[in-house]
Amino acid sequence: MKQKGGKGYADKSKPAGPRVVNDKSNAKANDKPKSAGPQVVNNKLKPAGPRSTVRGPPVPVLVSILIGFISTSIMASSLIRLGPQYLEPIYGNVLPNLGFFHGVVISLVLGGILGSIYWQRILAACEAGGPLTMDTKTGRAIAAAFDIVASLTALAPLRATYMFKWSDALGPMWGPLLTQSTLTFPVFVAGGFVVTLGASRVSYNPQAPGRQAATTAACLGAVAICIWVGQQTAPGHSSCRGVLVNATYAALSGVMVKLLTGHQEDVDAAVALEKNPAEHVDNAPEKQLVQLRERQLRKLRFVPTVAFVFCALTTLLTDSACSSGLVARGNVDEFKMVYRNESVTGWVSVTDDTKRNLRMMRSGHSLIGGRWTSTGDSIFGVFYYADAVRMIKGRESNPASNRRMVEDQPEGWTQPLTRRSMRGSGSERALQIGLGVGVSARSLHSMNVRVDVVEIDAAVYEAAIEHFKLPKRLNAVYLTDGRQFIDEAATSTYDYIVHDVFTGGSVPASLFSQSAVQQLQRILKHDGVLAMNYVGIPNDKRTMGH
C-alpha cells in the first residue's frame, strides 16, 4: 500500500500546488498595510474605510431652522423701518437714522457670536454623552430665543415711552441710540443668534471643514439678502401696532418650533428604546418617572406664550402710542387735543392752545401749520409768501398790471390792491404739493384760481377739512405721492406750483432731485411760476436727490 501523502494520494483538504516556507519576500509583502480597496465578505462587496457618521438634521429640526430663517428675515426687515419711525415723534426723522444701521449690524454680529458659542456648548455636551441629542438642543434653543423676542418686543413700546422722558438728558445724538437699545436692538441680537445656530446645524460636517464653512456663509448670506429685500419692499405699518405684530409673529414661530421639537424628542426616545431595549426593561420604573417628568415640563414650555399675551395686552391698554383716536393724557395744561390719527407720515394731531388762542397741526415731530382762532389767519406768516406767485412782473395774469390809474391823483399813483382786484378770471390753475393746514390752497382758491392739491397723507387732508376750514370745492385733490404725480401730469398744465413738503426735520429727496425739477418745469406753462420751500443740507442724500 502506498503511504498516505505519497504521490498516489493527494490531500483534498488543502489546495494542491507548491508550498513556500520562510519566504522573506512574502513576509515583507504581508507586513505592508492592506489597501483600502473593496473586500468580499460572504460573496458581497463591502466598501472599505471608515463610514461617515455625519447626517443632516431630521425633517422637524430642518423645518424649525427654516422657520427661524424666515421669521428672522421678516421681523428684521420690518423693524429696520419701524425703529426710526417709532422715535420720529420725539426725535424727528433725521436723528433716529443716524447710527441706526451700524447699531443693527453690531447687534446681528453680537447675536451671531452668542449663537456660535452656544453651538460649541451643544457639541461639547453631545460628546460628553448628555441625555439630549444635538437636534433637540438646537430646537429648544431656537424656541427659547423666539419666546424672549416675543416678550421683549411686546413690552418695547412701554420701555420706549419711559426712555422718551429722558430725551432732554440723553440729548439728540445718544438719545435715539439708547432708546433703540431697549426697543429694537435686542430683537436683532436674538435674530443673529437664531440664524447662526441654525446655519451651524445645517452645515455641521467636521470631516469637511471647508464645505461646512461655505454652507454656513451661504445660509447667513441668504438671510442677509432676504432682510435687505424685505426692508425695501415691506409695506408700511403703524408704529406701535407694527411692533406688536412682530411680537405676535415671534410668539407663533416659537409655538411651531416647540411642537416640532417635541415631535423630534419622541422620535429620539423611540430610537433609543430600539437600540437598547434591555436597558429600558431593567430601568422601567425610573424611565417611566423620567418620561412623566418630561411630559409635565413640555406643558410648561407654553407658559412664555401666555406671558407674551399678558405683555401685549398690557402695552395695548396702557401705552397711548398704541391707542387710536383721542386719549386723555394728550391734554396737558392749556393744550387740548381735538384730533389724533396715526397714518403714513406718523401721528397726525390737531391741538388747541387755549392760552394763546390758536390751533395747530402736527405730523409726527413736525409742526406743519396752524391758525389763530380769532381771525383764521396762519400763525406762520411765511406761508403767505406763496401768494406772491401771482405778483411776478411780466405775467399776463398779474393783478398789478390790470390796476387802472385813478384820476385826480398824483402822477404814477395807482389803485391799491384789494381782495376783489386780486381775483382772477378763473382760467388760472395752481398745483400745491404738500397740503399742511391748507393756507396756500385756501388763499389761492379765494382768488378764483383752480387749485389741485397733492398730499400723500389722507389724515392730513381729513384734519385740514374738519379743523382748518379747507374748502371742499377745490378743483381736485390727489392723495398720492408727489413725485409720482408730477411724473404722470400733463405738459404745460399749471400757471403756479407751490412746492412745500417739509416735515419732521427733513424733506423727501425724490422731490428735490434734478429730474424732479425738470418734471416741474415740464408741467408748468411757459410763463409759469414755481415757489419752493426747501429746508435741508446740499449734497445730503436725505434732502437732495440726483
Coordinates of C-alpha atoms in Angstrom, one line a residue:
M1 CA 0.0 0.0 0.0
K2 CA 1.1 3.4 -0.7
Q3 CA 1.5 5.6 2.2
K4 CA -0.8 8.5 2.8
G5 CA 0.7 11.5 1.4
G6 CA 2.5 9.8 -1.3
K7 CA 2.1 10.5 -5.0
G8 CA -0.9 8.3 -5.3
Y9 CA -2.9 10.0 -2.5
A10 CA -3.5 13.8 -2.7
D11 CA -4.7 15.6 0.4
K12 CA -8.1 17.1 -0.7
S13 CA -8.3 19.3 2.4
K14 CA -5.6 21.6 1.1
P15 CA -5.1 23.0 -2.4
A16 CA -2.5 21.4 -4.5
G17 CA 0.4 23.3 -5.6
P18 CA 3.9 24.4 -4.4
R19 CA 4.3 25.5 -0.8
V20 CA 6.7 28.2 0.1
V21 CA 8.1 28.1 3.6
N22 CA 10.0 31.1 5.2
D23 CA 9.9 33.2 2.0
K24 CA 11.3 36.6 3.2
S25 CA 9.9 38.4 0.2
N26 CA 6.4 37.1 1.0
A27 CA 6.8 38.1 4.7
K28 CA 7.7 41.6 3.8
A29 CA 4.8 41.9 1.5
N30 CA 2.5 40.7 4.2
D31 CA 3.9 43.2 6.6
K32 CA 2.7 46.1 4.4
P33 CA -0.7 47.6 5.3
K34 CA -3.6 46.4 3.2
S35 CA -5.0 48.7 0.7
A36 CA -8.4 50.4 1.4
G37 CA -10.0 48.6 -1.6
P38 CA -13.2 46.8 -1.5
Q39 CA -13.4 43.4 0.3
V40 CA -15.5 40.4 -0.5
V41 CA -17.4 39.1 2.6
N42 CA -19.9 36.4 2.2
N43 CA -20.0 36.9 -1.6
K44 CA -21.0 40.6 -1.0
L45 CA -19.0 43.6 -1.9
K46 CA -18.3 45.7 1.2
P47 CA -16.8 49.2 0.9
A48 CA -13.6 49.7 2.8
G49 CA -12.6 52.5 5.1
P50 CA -14.5 54.3 7.9
R51 CA -18.1 55.2 7.1
S52 CA -19.2 58.8 7.7
T53 CA -21.5 59.2 10.7
V54 CA -22.4 62.8 9.9
R55 CA -26.0 63.2 8.8
G56 CA -28.1 66.3 8.2
P57 CA -30.8 67.5 10.5
P58 CA -34.1 65.5 10.5
V59 CA -37.2 67.0 9.0
P60 CA -38.7 68.5 12.2
V61 CA -35.4 70.2 13.1
L62 CA -34.9 71.3 9.5
V63 CA -38.3 72.9 9.4
S64 CA -37.6 74.6 12.7
I65 CA -34.4 76.1 11.3
L66 CA -36.3 77.2 8.2
I67 CA -38.9 78.9 10.4
G68 CA -36.0 80.6 12.2
F69 CA -34.5 81.9 9.0
I70 CA -37.8 83.2 7.6
S71 CA -39.1 84.7 10.8
T72 CA -35.8 86.5 11.4
S73 CA -35.8 87.9 7.9
I74 CA -39.4 89.2 8.2
M75 CA -39.0 90.7 11.7
A76 CA -35.6 92.3 11.0
S77 CA -36.8 93.9 7.7
S78 CA -39.9 95.2 9.4
L79 CA -38.1 96.6 12.5
I80 CA -35.5 98.3 10.4
R81 CA -38.3 100.6 9.2
L82 CA -40.4 100.7 12.3
G83 CA -37.5 101.5 14.7
P84 CA -36.8 105.0 13.4
Q85 CA -40.5 105.5 12.7
Y86 CA -41.4 104.9 16.3
L87 CA -38.9 107.5 17.5
E88 CA -39.9 110.1 14.9
P89 CA -42.5 112.0 17.1
I90 CA -39.7 112.7 19.7
Y91 CA -36.5 113.0 17.7
G92 CA -37.8 113.7 14.1
N93 CA -37.0 111.6 11.1
V94 CA -33.3 112.5 10.8
L95 CA -31.7 111.8 14.2
P96 CA -33.2 108.3 14.6
N97 CA -31.5 107.2 11.4
L98 CA -28.0 108.4 12.5
G99 CA -26.1 105.4 13.6
F100 CA -29.1 103.1 13.4
F101 CA -27.7 101.0 10.6
H102 CA -24.4 100.5 12.5
G103 CA -26.4 99.5 15.6
V104 CA -28.3 96.9 13.6
V105 CA -25.2 95.4 12.2
I106 CA -23.4 95.3 15.6
S107 CA -26.5 93.7 17.2
L108 CA -26.7 91.0 14.5
V109 CA -22.9 90.3 14.8
L110 CA -23.2 90.1 18.6
G111 CA -26.1 87.6 18.2
G112 CA -24.0 85.6 15.8
I113 CA -21.2 85.4 18.3
L114 CA -23.5 84.2 21.0
G115 CA -25.0 81.6 18.6
S116 CA -21.6 80.3 17.7
I117 CA -20.6 80.0 21.4
Y118 CA -23.8 78.1 22.2
W119 CA -23.3 75.8 19.3
Q120 CA -19.9 74.8 20.7
R121 CA -21.5 74.1 24.0
I122 CA -24.0 71.8 22.3
L123 CA -21.2 69.9 20.6
A124 CA -19.3 69.6 23.9
A125 CA -22.5 68.3 25.7
C126 CA -23.1 65.7 22.9
E127 CA -19.5 64.5 23.1
A128 CA -19.9 64.1 26.8
G129 CA -22.9 61.8 26.3
G130 CA -25.7 64.0 27.5
P131 CA -29.3 62.8 27.6
L132 CA -30.4 65.2 24.8
T133 CA -29.4 65.0 21.2
M134 CA -27.9 67.7 19.1
D135 CA -31.1 68.3 17.2
T136 CA -33.2 68.5 20.4
K137 CA -30.9 71.1 21.9
T138 CA -30.9 73.1 18.7
G139 CA -34.7 73.2 18.5
R140 CA -35.1 74.1 22.2
A141 CA -32.6 77.0 21.8
I142 CA -34.4 78.4 18.8
A143 CA -37.8 78.2 20.5
A144 CA -36.4 79.9 23.7
A145 CA -35.0 82.7 21.5
F146 CA -38.4 83.3 19.9
D147 CA -40.0 83.4 23.4
I148 CA -37.6 86.0 24.5
V149 CA -38.1 88.1 21.4
A150 CA -41.9 87.9 21.7
S151 CA -42.0 89.1 25.3
L152 CA -39.3 91.8 24.8
T153 CA -41.0 93.2 21.7
A154 CA -44.4 93.2 23.3
L155 CA -43.1 95.4 26.1
A156 CA -40.9 97.5 23.8
P157 CA -43.4 100.4 23.5
L158 CA -43.6 100.8 27.3
R159 CA -39.8 100.8 27.5
A160 CA -39.5 103.4 24.7
T161 CA -42.1 105.6 26.4
Y162 CA -40.1 105.6 29.6
M163 CA -36.9 106.4 27.6
F164 CA -38.7 109.3 26.0
K165 CA -39.0 111.0 29.4
W166 CA -35.2 111.2 29.5
S167 CA -34.8 112.6 25.9
D168 CA -33.6 116.0 27.2
A169 CA -31.0 114.5 29.4
L170 CA -29.8 111.9 26.8
G171 CA -29.5 114.5 24.0
P172 CA -30.3 114.4 20.3
M173 CA -27.3 112.1 19.4
W174 CA -27.2 109.4 22.1
G175 CA -31.0 109.6 22.9
P176 CA -32.1 107.7 19.8
L177 CA -29.4 105.0 20.0
L178 CA -30.0 104.3 23.7
T179 CA -33.8 104.2 23.1
Q180 CA -33.2 101.8 20.2
S181 CA -31.1 99.6 22.6
T182 CA -34.3 98.9 24.5
L183 CA -36.7 98.9 21.5
T184 CA -35.3 97.0 18.5
F185 CA -31.6 96.1 19.1
P186 CA -32.4 93.1 21.4
V187 CA -34.5 91.6 18.6
F188 CA -31.6 91.9 16.2
V189 CA -29.3 90.2 18.7
A190 CA -31.8 87.3 19.1
G191 CA -32.2 87.1 15.3
G192 CA -28.4 86.8 14.8
F193 CA -28.4 84.0 17.5
V194 CA -31.1 82.0 15.8
V195 CA -29.7 82.3 12.3
T196 CA -26.1 81.4 13.3
L197 CA -27.3 78.5 15.4
G198 CA -29.5 77.2 12.6
A199 CA -26.7 77.6 10.0
S200 CA -24.2 75.8 12.2
R201 CA -26.6 72.8 12.5
V202 CA -27.4 72.7 8.8
S203 CA -23.7 72.9 7.8
Y204 CA -22.4 70.6 10.5
N205 CA -19.7 68.3 8.9
P206 CA -16.5 68.1 10.9
Q207 CA -14.9 65.8 8.2
A208 CA -15.2 68.6 5.6
P209 CA -14.5 71.9 7.4
G210 CA -14.2 73.8 4.1
R211 CA -17.7 72.7 3.0
Q212 CA -19.0 73.4 6.4
A213 CA -17.7 77.0 6.4
A214 CA -19.1 77.5 2.9
T215 CA -22.5 76.3 3.8
T216 CA -22.7 78.5 6.9
A217 CA -21.6 81.5 4.9
A218 CA -24.3 80.7 2.2
C219 CA -27.0 80.5 4.9
L220 CA -26.0 83.8 6.5
G221 CA -25.7 85.5 3.1
A222 CA -29.2 84.3 2.0
V223 CA -30.8 85.6 5.2
A224 CA -29.0 89.0 4.8
I225 CA -30.3 89.3 1.2
C226 CA -33.8 88.4 2.4
I227 CA -33.6 91.1 5.1
W228 CA -32.4 93.7 2.6
V229 CA -35.1 92.8 0.0
G230 CA -37.8 92.8 2.7
Q231 CA -36.7 96.2 4.0
Q232 CA -37.0 97.6 0.5
T233 CA -40.4 96.1 -0.3
A234 CA -42.2 95.8 3.1
P235 CA -45.4 97.7 3.4
G236 CA -45.8 100.5 5.9
H237 CA -47.3 99.8 9.4
S238 CA -48.4 102.0 12.2
S239 CA -45.5 102.2 14.7
C240 CA -46.9 100.5 17.8
R241 CA -49.2 98.1 16.1
G242 CA -46.4 97.1 13.8
V243 CA -44.2 96.3 16.8
L244 CA -46.9 94.2 18.3
V245 CA -47.5 92.4 15.0
N246 CA -43.8 91.4 15.0
A247 CA -44.1 90.2 18.7
T248 CA -47.1 88.1 17.7
Y249 CA -45.2 86.6 14.8
A250 CA -42.3 85.7 17.1
A251 CA -44.6 84.0 19.6
L252 CA -46.3 82.0 16.8
S253 CA -42.9 81.0 15.5
G254 CA -41.9 79.8 18.9
V255 CA -45.0 77.7 19.3
M256 CA -44.4 76.0 16.0
V257 CA -40.8 75.3 16.8
K258 CA -41.8 73.8 20.2
L259 CA -44.3 71.5 18.6
L260 CA -41.7 70.3 16.0
T261 CA -39.0 69.9 18.7
G262 CA -41.4 67.8 20.9
H263 CA -42.1 65.5 17.9
Q264 CA -38.3 65.2 17.4
E265 CA -37.8 64.3 21.1
D266 CA -40.4 61.5 20.8
V267 CA -38.6 60.2 17.7
D268 CA -35.2 60.2 19.6
A269 CA -36.8 58.4 22.5
A270 CA -38.2 55.7 20.2
V271 CA -34.8 55.3 18.5
A272 CA -33.0 54.9 21.9
L273 CA -35.6 52.3 23.0
E274 CA -35.0 50.3 19.8
K275 CA -31.2 50.3 20.2
N276 CA -31.1 49.4 23.9
P277 CA -34.4 47.5 24.8
A278 CA -32.8 45.6 27.7
E279 CA -31.6 48.7 29.4
H280 CA -35.1 50.2 29.3
V281 CA -36.6 47.0 30.7
D282 CA -34.2 46.9 33.6
N283 CA -34.9 50.6 34.5
A284 CA -38.6 50.6 33.6
P285 CA -39.8 52.4 36.7
E286 CA -37.1 55.0 36.5
K287 CA -37.7 55.5 32.8
Q288 CA -41.4 55.9 33.4
L289 CA -40.8 58.5 36.0
V290 CA -38.4 60.5 33.7
Q291 CA -40.9 60.3 30.9
L292 CA -43.7 61.6 33.2
R293 CA -41.5 64.5 34.3
E294 CA -40.6 65.3 30.6
R295 CA -44.3 65.5 29.7
Q296 CA -45.0 67.9 32.6
L297 CA -42.1 70.1 31.6
R298 CA -43.2 70.0 27.9
K299 CA -46.5 71.5 29.0
L300 CA -44.7 74.3 30.8
R301 CA -42.9 75.3 27.6
F302 CA -46.0 77.2 26.5
V303 CA -46.0 79.4 29.6
P304 CA -43.9 82.1 27.8
T305 CA -46.6 82.3 25.2
V306 CA -49.1 83.1 27.9
A307 CA -46.7 85.7 29.3
F308 CA -46.4 87.2 25.8
V309 CA -50.2 87.6 25.6
F310 CA -50.2 89.4 29.0
C311 CA -47.4 91.7 27.9
A312 CA -49.1 92.6 24.6
L313 CA -52.4 93.3 26.4
T314 CA -50.6 95.5 29.0
T315 CA -49.0 97.5 26.2
L316 CA -52.2 98.0 24.3
L317 CA -54.2 99.1 27.3
T318 CA -51.6 101.4 28.9
D319 CA -49.4 102.9 26.2
S320 CA -51.0 106.0 24.5
A321 CA -49.0 105.4 21.3
C322 CA -50.9 102.1 20.8
S323 CA -54.3 103.7 21.3
S324 CA -56.0 105.0 18.2
G325 CA -58.0 108.2 18.4
L326 CA -58.0 110.8 21.3
V327 CA -56.6 109.9 24.7
A328 CA -57.0 111.8 27.9
R329 CA -53.2 112.1 28.5
G330 CA -52.9 114.1 25.3
N331 CA -54.4 117.1 27.2
V332 CA -51.8 118.9 29.2
D333 CA -52.4 122.2 31.0
E334 CA -53.5 124.7 28.3
F335 CA -53.2 122.2 25.4
K336 CA -56.3 120.3 24.4
M337 CA -56.1 117.7 21.6
V338 CA -59.1 117.6 19.3
Y339 CA -57.9 115.2 16.6
R340 CA -55.4 112.3 16.6
N341 CA -54.7 109.6 14.0
E342 CA -51.7 107.6 13.1
S343 CA -51.0 107.5 9.4
V344 CA -48.2 107.0 6.8
T345 CA -46.3 110.1 8.0
G346 CA -46.7 109.4 11.7
W347 CA -49.1 110.6 14.3
V348 CA -51.2 113.4 12.9
S349 CA -52.8 115.5 15.6
V350 CA -54.6 118.8 16.0
T351 CA -54.2 120.7 19.3
D352 CA -55.8 123.8 20.7
D353 CA -53.6 126.2 22.7
T354 CA -56.2 127.8 24.9
K355 CA -53.7 130.3 26.4
R356 CA -52.5 131.8 23.1
N357 CA -55.8 131.2 21.3
L358 CA -54.5 129.2 18.4
R359 CA -54.9 125.8 16.8
M360 CA -52.0 123.9 15.3
M361 CA -51.5 120.6 13.3
R362 CA -48.6 118.3 14.0
S363 CA -47.4 115.4 11.9
G364 CA -45.0 113.3 13.9
H365 CA -42.3 115.6 15.1
S366 CA -43.1 118.5 12.7
L367 CA -45.5 121.4 13.3
I368 CA -46.9 121.7 9.8
G369 CA -49.2 124.6 10.3
G370 CA -51.7 126.4 12.4
R371 CA -54.2 129.3 12.5
W372 CA -55.3 132.0 15.0
T373 CA -58.7 131.1 16.4
S374 CA -60.0 134.6 16.4
T375 CA -59.0 135.7 12.8
G376 CA -58.4 132.4 11.0
D377 CA -55.1 133.6 9.7
S378 CA -52.0 131.5 9.6
I379 CA -49.8 131.6 12.7
F380 CA -46.8 131.4 10.3
G381 CA -46.7 134.5 8.1
V382 CA -44.2 132.8 5.8
F383 CA -46.9 130.6 4.4
Y384 CA -48.4 133.7 2.7
Y385 CA -45.2 134.1 0.6
A386 CA -46.7 131.5 -1.8
D387 CA -49.3 134.1 -2.7
A388 CA -46.5 136.1 -4.4
V389 CA -46.6 133.7 -7.3
R390 CA -49.3 135.8 -8.7
M391 CA -47.3 139.0 -8.3
I392 CA -44.5 138.3 -10.7
K393 CA -44.0 141.1 -13.1
G394 CA -44.4 140.5 -16.8
R395 CA -47.1 137.8 -16.5
E396 CA -50.4 138.4 -18.2
S397 CA -52.4 137.3 -15.1
N398 CA -50.5 139.6 -12.8
P399 CA -53.3 141.6 -10.9
A400 CA -51.0 144.7 -10.6
S401 CA -50.9 145.0 -14.4
N402 CA -54.7 145.3 -14.5
R403 CA -54.9 148.2 -12.0
R404 CA -56.1 151.4 -13.6
M405 CA -54.7 154.8 -13.0
V406 CA -57.0 156.9 -10.8
E407 CA -58.0 160.4 -12.0
D408 CA -57.3 163.5 -9.9
Q409 CA -54.4 161.8 -8.1
P410 CA -50.7 162.4 -8.3
E411 CA -48.9 161.0 -11.3
G412 CA -48.0 157.4 -11.0
W413 CA -50.5 156.7 -8.3
T414 CA -52.5 153.5 -8.9
Q415 CA -55.5 151.9 -7.3
P416 CA -54.4 149.8 -4.3
L417 CA -54.7 146.0 -4.4
T418 CA -57.8 144.6 -2.7
R419 CA -59.2 141.1 -2.4
R420 CA -61.6 141.9 -5.2
S421 CA -58.9 143.2 -7.5
M422 CA -56.8 140.1 -6.8
R423 CA -59.4 137.7 -8.0
G424 CA -58.6 136.1 -11.3
S425 CA -60.7 135.2 -14.2
G426 CA -61.0 131.5 -13.2
S427 CA -58.7 130.3 -16.0
E428 CA -55.6 130.1 -13.9
R429 CA -54.5 126.7 -12.5
A430 CA -52.3 126.0 -9.5
L431 CA -50.8 122.9 -8.1
Q432 CA -49.9 122.6 -4.4
I433 CA -47.6 119.7 -3.4
G434 CA -47.9 119.2 0.3
L435 CA -51.1 120.5 1.9
G436 CA -50.3 121.2 5.5
V437 CA -53.3 123.0 7.0
G438 CA -54.2 124.4 3.6
V439 CA -53.2 128.1 4.0
S440 CA -51.9 128.5 0.4
A441 CA -54.6 126.4 -1.2
R442 CA -57.3 128.3 0.6
S443 CA -55.7 131.6 -0.3
L444 CA -55.4 130.8 -4.0
H445 CA -58.9 129.3 -4.0
S446 CA -60.2 132.6 -2.7
M447 CA -58.6 134.4 -5.7
N448 CA -60.6 132.3 -8.1
V449 CA -57.6 130.1 -9.0
R450 CA -58.4 126.4 -9.8
V451 CA -56.3 124.6 -7.2
D452 CA -55.1 121.0 -7.4
V453 CA -53.7 119.5 -4.2
V454 CA -51.3 116.6 -3.9
E455 CA -51.0 115.2 -0.4
I456 CA -49.6 111.8 0.5
D457 CA -51.3 111.5 3.9
A458 CA -55.0 111.2 3.9
A459 CA -55.1 112.0 7.7
V460 CA -53.6 115.5 7.0
Y461 CA -56.3 116.2 4.4
E462 CA -59.0 115.0 6.7
A463 CA -57.7 117.2 9.6
A464 CA -57.4 120.2 7.3
I465 CA -61.1 119.8 6.2
E466 CA -62.5 119.3 9.6
H467 CA -60.4 121.7 11.8
F468 CA -58.9 124.3 9.5
K469 CA -61.7 125.2 7.1
L470 CA -60.1 123.9 3.9
P471 CA -62.5 124.5 1.1
K472 CA -64.2 121.3 0.0
R473 CA -64.7 122.5 -3.6
L474 CA -61.1 122.6 -4.7
N475 CA -60.5 121.8 -8.3
A476 CA -59.0 118.3 -7.4
V477 CA -57.4 116.5 -4.5
Y478 CA -54.9 113.7 -5.2
L479 CA -53.9 111.5 -2.2
T480 CA -50.8 110.1 -3.7
D481 CA -47.0 110.5 -3.8
G482 CA -46.0 113.9 -5.1
R483 CA -43.2 112.6 -7.3
Q484 CA -45.4 110.0 -8.9
F485 CA -48.0 112.7 -9.7
I486 CA -45.6 115.2 -11.4
D487 CA -44.1 112.3 -13.4
E488 CA -47.6 111.5 -14.8
A489 CA -49.1 115.0 -15.1
A490 CA -49.7 116.6 -18.5
T491 CA -47.3 119.0 -20.0
S492 CA -47.9 122.8 -19.7
T493 CA -50.8 122.4 -17.3
Y494 CA -50.2 124.8 -14.4
D495 CA -49.7 128.6 -14.0
Y496 CA -48.3 128.2 -10.5
I497 CA -46.8 125.4 -8.4
V498 CA -46.4 125.7 -4.7
H499 CA -43.9 123.1 -3.5
D500 CA -43.9 122.7 0.3
V501 CA -43.2 119.1 1.5
F502 CA -41.1 119.8 4.6
T503 CA -42.0 117.5 7.5
G504 CA -40.3 116.0 10.6
G505 CA -36.9 117.7 10.2
S506 CA -36.2 116.9 6.5
V507 CA -37.7 116.7 3.1
P508 CA -38.2 113.8 0.6
A509 CA -35.1 113.8 -1.6
S510 CA -37.1 112.4 -4.6
L511 CA -38.9 115.7 -4.9
F512 CA -35.7 117.8 -4.8
S513 CA -33.7 115.9 -7.5
Q514 CA -32.7 117.4 -10.8
S515 CA -35.1 115.1 -12.6
A516 CA -37.9 116.3 -10.3
V517 CA -37.2 119.9 -11.1
Q518 CA -37.2 119.1 -14.8
Q519 CA -40.6 117.5 -14.4
L520 CA -41.9 120.6 -12.6
Q521 CA -40.7 122.7 -15.4
R522 CA -42.4 120.5 -17.9
I523 CA -45.8 120.7 -16.3
L524 CA -45.6 124.5 -15.9
K525 CA -46.8 126.8 -18.6
H526 CA -44.2 128.9 -20.5
D527 CA -44.6 131.8 -18.1
G528 CA -45.5 129.6 -15.0
V529 CA -44.0 130.3 -11.5
L530 CA -42.6 127.8 -9.1
A531 CA -42.5 128.6 -5.3
M532 CA -40.4 126.0 -3.4
N533 CA -39.8 125.7 0.4
Y534 CA -36.5 123.9 0.9
V535 CA -35.1 123.0 4.3
G536 CA -32.1 120.7 4.1
I537 CA -28.4 120.3 3.5
P538 CA -26.9 120.4 0.0
N539 CA -25.3 117.1 -1.1
D540 CA -27.1 115.2 1.6
K541 CA -29.0 112.2 0.4
R542 CA -31.8 112.7 2.8
T543 CA -32.6 116.2 1.3
M544 CA -31.2 116.1 -2.2
G545 CA -31.5 113.6 -5.0
H546 CA -29.9 113.1 -8.4

